[in-house]
Amino acid sequence: MTTFVRSRDGRTLAVEERGEPEGYPIFLLHGTPGSRVGPSPRAAVLYRLGVRLITYDRPGYGLSDRLPGRTVADVARDVADVADALGVESFAVIGRSGGAPHALACAALLPTRTTRVAALVPLAPLDAEGLDWFEGMSVSNVTEYTAAANGHGAVLELLAPTADRVRADPTRMVPALDEELPEPDRRVMADYGIRRMLAMNFAEALRYSPAGWVDDALAFCRPWGFDPGLITRPTLLWHGDEDVFSPAEHSRWLGERIPGATLVIEAGAAHFASLAVLPDILAWLTAGTSRVVRRAVVRGRD
């Protein structure tokens, strides 16, 4: 059931909770485009892990009010406001794809409240020194982020027609991804349940406008508002080595700069394999063991 939280500046944020009501609080920050109803482990998995999973629509998505000009760092205030409204003092944070930089922002800017953070298939900052940011990235994402670098009007013009098509028929966006998927992602996306879940997620994300999607793209292409190198909380970075939407070099760059980060680059996996590892990542966030960390650590420590 969706509940609504008022942010400190008066905006409405749409929030959902799943899993064990008295369990370990974990914020799951959705991808781009995405929403509070995005992919997450089944309720039985959450109960087994003892997890109280909290999701919400970032500004401009779904039922949450837009925040024009937002940066990645602005997520920290919203997460803190949601946590306060739910009576949660401390929590872990996981972000997937477009949610991953936002999860890192919580670790950097809410260090006394964030216990652990996991960033799955993240992007690095656009101004990442020494990183060829677009190397290995799909044509669609290169086009999107190039447009975003040219300002709001350019990225809105690019994304609005796709958002209109999704609103008319949410199932159309999932096949549109197929043209650029590497083989590991094709295997994941062959699952009807995953395709249906993603279609529901995209439909809710864009139900009124592409505003959230546009603002995410703009936020990734301007200064994030925090330095990942200042993160002090236990951090896990996970990536598939065949990812073409956010190439694995982005995680490697972050892993070299976040002190003590655990970096996992999984061979033979790509972007959407991040859905399959969610239960293992949740186990790590609750300070338990994680098979995904034990079998594939490239550098760092738990």
Coordinates of C-alpha atoms in Angstrom, one line a residue:
M1 CA 0.0 0.0 0.0
T2 CA 1.3 3.4 -0.9
T3 CA 1.7 6.1 1.8
F4 CA 2.6 9.7 1.4
V5 CA 5.3 11.6 3.2
R6 CA 5.7 15.4 3.2
S7 CA 9.3 16.5 2.6
R8 CA 10.8 19.3 4.6
D9 CA 10.2 21.7 1.7
G10 CA 6.6 20.7 1.3
R11 CA 6.7 18.2 -1.5
T12 CA 4.8 14.9 -1.5
L13 CA 6.8 11.6 -1.7
A14 CA 5.1 8.3 -2.5
V15 CA 6.4 5.5 -0.3
E16 CA 5.8 1.7 -0.1
E17 CA 7.0 -0.8 2.5
R18 CA 7.4 -4.6 2.0
G19 CA 8.6 -7.5 4.0
E20 CA 9.0 -7.8 7.8
P21 CA 7.4 -4.7 9.5
E22 CA 9.8 -5.1 12.5
G23 CA 12.7 -6.1 10.4
Y24 CA 16.0 -4.4 9.5
P25 CA 15.2 -1.2 7.6
I26 CA 16.7 -1.0 4.1
F27 CA 16.0 1.6 1.5
L28 CA 15.9 0.3 -2.1
L29 CA 16.4 3.2 -4.5
H30 CA 15.0 2.4 -8.0
G31 CA 16.6 2.7 -11.4
T32 CA 16.2 5.2 -14.3
P33 CA 13.4 5.3 -15.2
G34 CA 11.8 3.7 -12.2
S35 CA 9.4 3.8 -9.3
R36 CA 8.5 2.5 -5.9
V37 CA 7.0 -0.6 -7.5
G38 CA 10.2 -1.5 -9.3
P39 CA 11.8 -4.9 -9.1
S40 CA 12.5 -6.3 -5.6
P41 CA 12.8 -9.7 -4.0
R42 CA 9.6 -11.6 -3.2
A43 CA 7.9 -11.1 0.2
A44 CA 9.0 -14.6 1.3
V45 CA 12.6 -13.7 0.7
L46 CA 12.3 -10.4 2.6
Y47 CA 10.7 -12.2 5.6
R48 CA 13.4 -14.9 5.6
L49 CA 16.1 -12.2 5.7
G50 CA 14.2 -10.2 8.3
V51 CA 14.1 -7.1 6.0
R52 CA 11.8 -4.1 6.1
L53 CA 12.2 -2.9 2.6
I54 CA 11.4 0.8 2.0
T55 CA 10.9 2.2 -1.6
Y56 CA 9.8 5.5 -2.8
D57 CA 9.4 7.4 -6.0
R58 CA 12.2 9.9 -6.6
P59 CA 10.9 13.4 -7.4
G60 CA 9.1 13.6 -10.7
Y61 CA 8.4 9.9 -10.9
G62 CA 5.1 8.2 -10.2
L63 CA 3.2 9.9 -7.4
S64 CA 6.1 12.0 -6.1
D65 CA 6.2 15.8 -6.7
R66 CA 9.0 17.0 -8.9
L67 CA 12.0 18.9 -7.6
P68 CA 13.3 21.0 -10.5
G69 CA 17.1 21.3 -10.7
R70 CA 17.7 18.5 -8.2
T71 CA 21.2 17.0 -7.8
V72 CA 22.1 13.4 -6.8
A73 CA 22.9 14.8 -3.3
D74 CA 19.3 16.0 -2.8
V75 CA 18.2 12.4 -2.3
A76 CA 19.7 12.4 1.2
R77 CA 17.2 14.9 2.5
D78 CA 14.3 13.0 1.0
V79 CA 15.5 9.6 2.4
A80 CA 16.0 11.3 5.8
D81 CA 12.5 12.8 5.7
V82 CA 10.9 9.4 4.8
A83 CA 12.9 7.7 7.5
D84 CA 11.7 10.3 10.1
A85 CA 8.1 9.9 9.0
L86 CA 8.4 6.1 9.4
G87 CA 10.1 6.3 12.8
V88 CA 13.4 4.8 11.4
E89 CA 16.6 6.1 12.9
S90 CA 19.2 4.1 11.1
F91 CA 19.0 2.1 7.9
A92 CA 21.0 0.5 5.1
V93 CA 20.7 1.6 1.5
I94 CA 20.8 -0.2 -1.8
G95 CA 20.6 1.4 -5.2
R96 CA 20.4 -0.3 -8.6
S97 CA 21.5 1.4 -11.9
G98 CA 20.2 5.0 -11.7
G99 CA 19.5 4.5 -8.0
A100 CA 23.1 3.5 -7.3
P101 CA 24.7 7.1 -7.3
H102 CA 21.8 8.1 -5.0
A103 CA 22.5 5.3 -2.6
L104 CA 26.2 6.5 -2.4
A105 CA 24.9 10.0 -1.7
C106 CA 23.1 8.7 1.4
A107 CA 26.3 7.0 2.6
A108 CA 28.3 10.2 2.1
L109 CA 25.8 12.7 3.5
L110 CA 24.0 10.7 6.1
P111 CA 26.9 8.8 7.7
T112 CA 25.4 8.6 11.2
R113 CA 22.2 7.1 9.9
T114 CA 23.4 4.9 7.0
T115 CA 24.8 1.6 8.3
R116 CA 25.9 0.1 5.0
V117 CA 25.5 0.9 1.3
A118 CA 25.4 -1.2 -1.8
A119 CA 25.6 0.2 -5.4
L120 CA 24.6 -2.2 -8.1
V121 CA 25.7 -1.4 -11.7
P122 CA 26.4 2.3 -10.8
L123 CA 27.5 5.2 -12.9
A124 CA 30.5 7.2 -11.9
P125 CA 30.4 11.0 -11.9
L126 CA 30.6 12.5 -15.5
D127 CA 33.7 14.4 -14.5
A128 CA 35.5 11.3 -13.2
E129 CA 39.2 11.9 -13.7
G130 CA 40.9 9.3 -15.8
L131 CA 37.6 7.5 -16.8
D132 CA 36.4 7.4 -20.4
W133 CA 32.9 7.8 -19.3
F134 CA 31.1 6.7 -22.5
E135 CA 33.5 3.9 -23.4
G136 CA 31.5 0.6 -23.8
M137 CA 28.1 2.4 -23.3
S138 CA 25.1 1.6 -25.4
V139 CA 24.1 4.1 -28.2
S140 CA 20.8 4.9 -26.5
N141 CA 22.5 5.9 -23.2
V142 CA 25.2 7.9 -25.0
T143 CA 22.5 9.8 -26.8
E144 CA 20.5 10.4 -23.6
Y145 CA 23.4 11.7 -21.6
T146 CA 24.8 13.8 -24.4
A147 CA 21.3 15.4 -24.7
A148 CA 21.3 15.9 -20.9
A149 CA 24.6 17.7 -21.1
N150 CA 22.9 20.2 -23.5
G151 CA 20.3 21.1 -20.9
H152 CA 16.7 20.4 -19.9
G153 CA 15.1 21.2 -23.3
A154 CA 17.3 18.8 -25.2
V155 CA 16.8 15.8 -22.9
L156 CA 13.0 16.4 -22.6
E157 CA 12.7 16.5 -26.4
L158 CA 14.5 13.2 -26.6
L159 CA 12.7 11.3 -23.9
A160 CA 9.1 12.7 -24.1
P161 CA 8.1 10.6 -27.2
T162 CA 9.3 7.4 -25.4
A163 CA 7.4 8.3 -22.3
D164 CA 4.2 8.9 -24.3
R165 CA 4.6 5.5 -25.9
V166 CA 5.1 3.8 -22.5
R167 CA 2.0 5.5 -21.2
A168 CA 0.0 4.2 -24.1
D169 CA 1.4 0.7 -23.8
P170 CA 3.9 0.0 -21.0
T171 CA 4.9 -3.4 -22.6
R172 CA 6.5 -1.6 -25.5
M173 CA 9.5 -0.3 -23.6
V174 CA 10.8 -3.7 -22.6
P175 CA 11.1 -5.1 -26.2
A176 CA 12.8 -1.7 -27.1
L177 CA 15.6 -2.6 -24.8
D178 CA 16.3 -5.9 -26.6
E179 CA 18.1 -4.3 -29.5
E180 CA 21.1 -3.4 -27.3
L181 CA 21.1 -6.2 -24.8
P182 CA 24.2 -8.4 -24.5
E183 CA 23.6 -12.1 -24.4
P184 CA 23.6 -12.4 -20.5
D185 CA 20.9 -9.7 -20.4
R186 CA 18.9 -11.4 -23.1
R187 CA 18.8 -14.6 -21.0
V188 CA 17.5 -12.6 -18.0
M189 CA 14.9 -10.7 -20.0
A190 CA 13.6 -14.0 -21.5
D191 CA 11.8 -14.5 -18.2
Y192 CA 8.2 -13.4 -18.7
G193 CA 7.9 -12.5 -15.0
I194 CA 10.8 -10.1 -15.1
R195 CA 9.5 -8.4 -18.3
R196 CA 6.1 -8.0 -16.8
M197 CA 7.6 -6.5 -13.6
L198 CA 9.7 -4.0 -15.6
A199 CA 6.7 -3.0 -17.7
M200 CA 4.7 -2.2 -14.5
N201 CA 7.7 -0.3 -13.1
F202 CA 8.1 1.8 -16.3
A203 CA 4.3 2.5 -16.4
E204 CA 4.2 3.8 -12.9
A205 CA 7.4 5.8 -13.3
L206 CA 6.1 7.7 -16.3
R207 CA 2.4 7.7 -15.5
Y208 CA 2.1 11.5 -15.6
S209 CA 5.2 12.8 -17.3
P210 CA 8.9 12.1 -18.1
A211 CA 9.9 14.6 -15.5
G212 CA 11.7 12.2 -13.1
W213 CA 13.5 10.5 -16.0
V214 CA 14.6 13.9 -17.4
D215 CA 15.7 15.1 -14.0
D216 CA 17.7 11.9 -13.3
A217 CA 19.6 12.3 -16.6
L218 CA 20.4 15.9 -15.8
A219 CA 21.5 15.1 -12.3
F220 CA 24.0 12.5 -13.5
C221 CA 25.5 15.0 -15.9
R222 CA 26.1 17.8 -13.4
P223 CA 28.2 17.8 -10.2
W224 CA 26.7 15.2 -7.9
G225 CA 27.0 17.4 -4.8
F226 CA 29.3 15.1 -2.8
D227 CA 32.6 13.3 -3.1
P228 CA 32.4 9.5 -3.2
G229 CA 35.9 9.4 -1.7
L230 CA 34.6 10.7 1.6
I231 CA 32.3 7.7 2.1
T232 CA 33.2 6.0 5.4
R233 CA 30.4 3.5 5.7
P234 CA 30.9 -0.2 4.6
T235 CA 30.3 -0.1 0.8
L236 CA 29.7 -2.8 -1.7
L237 CA 29.9 -2.2 -5.5
W238 CA 28.5 -4.9 -7.8
H239 CA 28.8 -5.0 -11.6
G240 CA 28.5 -7.5 -14.4
D241 CA 31.5 -7.3 -16.7
E242 CA 29.4 -7.3 -19.9
D243 CA 27.2 -4.3 -18.9
V244 CA 26.6 -1.9 -21.8
F245 CA 24.2 0.5 -20.0
S246 CA 26.6 1.5 -17.2
P247 CA 29.9 -0.1 -18.0
A248 CA 31.9 -2.0 -15.3
E249 CA 34.7 0.6 -15.5
H250 CA 32.4 2.9 -13.6
S251 CA 32.4 0.6 -10.6
R252 CA 36.1 0.1 -10.9
W253 CA 36.7 3.9 -10.8
L254 CA 34.4 4.2 -7.7
G255 CA 36.1 1.2 -6.1
E256 CA 39.5 2.8 -6.3
R257 CA 38.2 5.9 -4.5
I258 CA 35.8 4.8 -1.8
P259 CA 38.0 3.8 1.1
G260 CA 37.7 0.1 2.0
A261 CA 35.0 -0.6 -0.6
T262 CA 34.3 -4.2 -1.7
L263 CA 34.3 -4.4 -5.5
V264 CA 32.6 -7.3 -7.2
I265 CA 32.9 -7.6 -11.0
E266 CA 31.0 -10.8 -12.0
A267 CA 32.2 -12.5 -15.2
G268 CA 29.5 -13.4 -17.8
A269 CA 26.9 -11.1 -16.2
A270 CA 25.5 -7.8 -17.4
H271 CA 23.2 -5.0 -16.3
F272 CA 20.0 -6.9 -15.5
A273 CA 21.8 -9.7 -13.5
S274 CA 21.7 -7.1 -10.7
L275 CA 18.1 -8.2 -10.2
A276 CA 19.2 -11.8 -9.4
V277 CA 21.8 -10.8 -6.9
L278 CA 19.4 -8.6 -4.8
P279 CA 18.7 -11.3 -2.1
D280 CA 22.5 -11.8 -1.6
I281 CA 23.1 -8.1 -1.4
L282 CA 20.3 -7.7 1.1
A283 CA 22.0 -10.4 3.3
W284 CA 25.2 -8.4 3.2
L285 CA 23.4 -5.2 4.1
T286 CA 22.0 -6.8 7.2
A287 CA 25.6 -7.7 8.2
G288 CA 25.1 -11.3 7.3
T289 CA 27.1 -13.4 4.8
S290 CA 26.7 -13.0 1.1
R291 CA 27.5 -15.7 -1.5
V292 CA 27.9 -13.0 -4.2
V293 CA 30.7 -11.4 -2.2
R294 CA 32.5 -14.6 -1.3
R295 CA 32.6 -15.9 -4.8
A296 CA 33.5 -12.8 -6.8
V297 CA 35.4 -10.2 -4.8
V298 CA 37.9 -8.4 -7.0
R299 CA 39.3 -6.0 -4.4
G300 CA 38.4 -4.6 -1.0
R301 CA 37.0 -6.2 2.1
D302 CA 33.7 -7.0 3.7

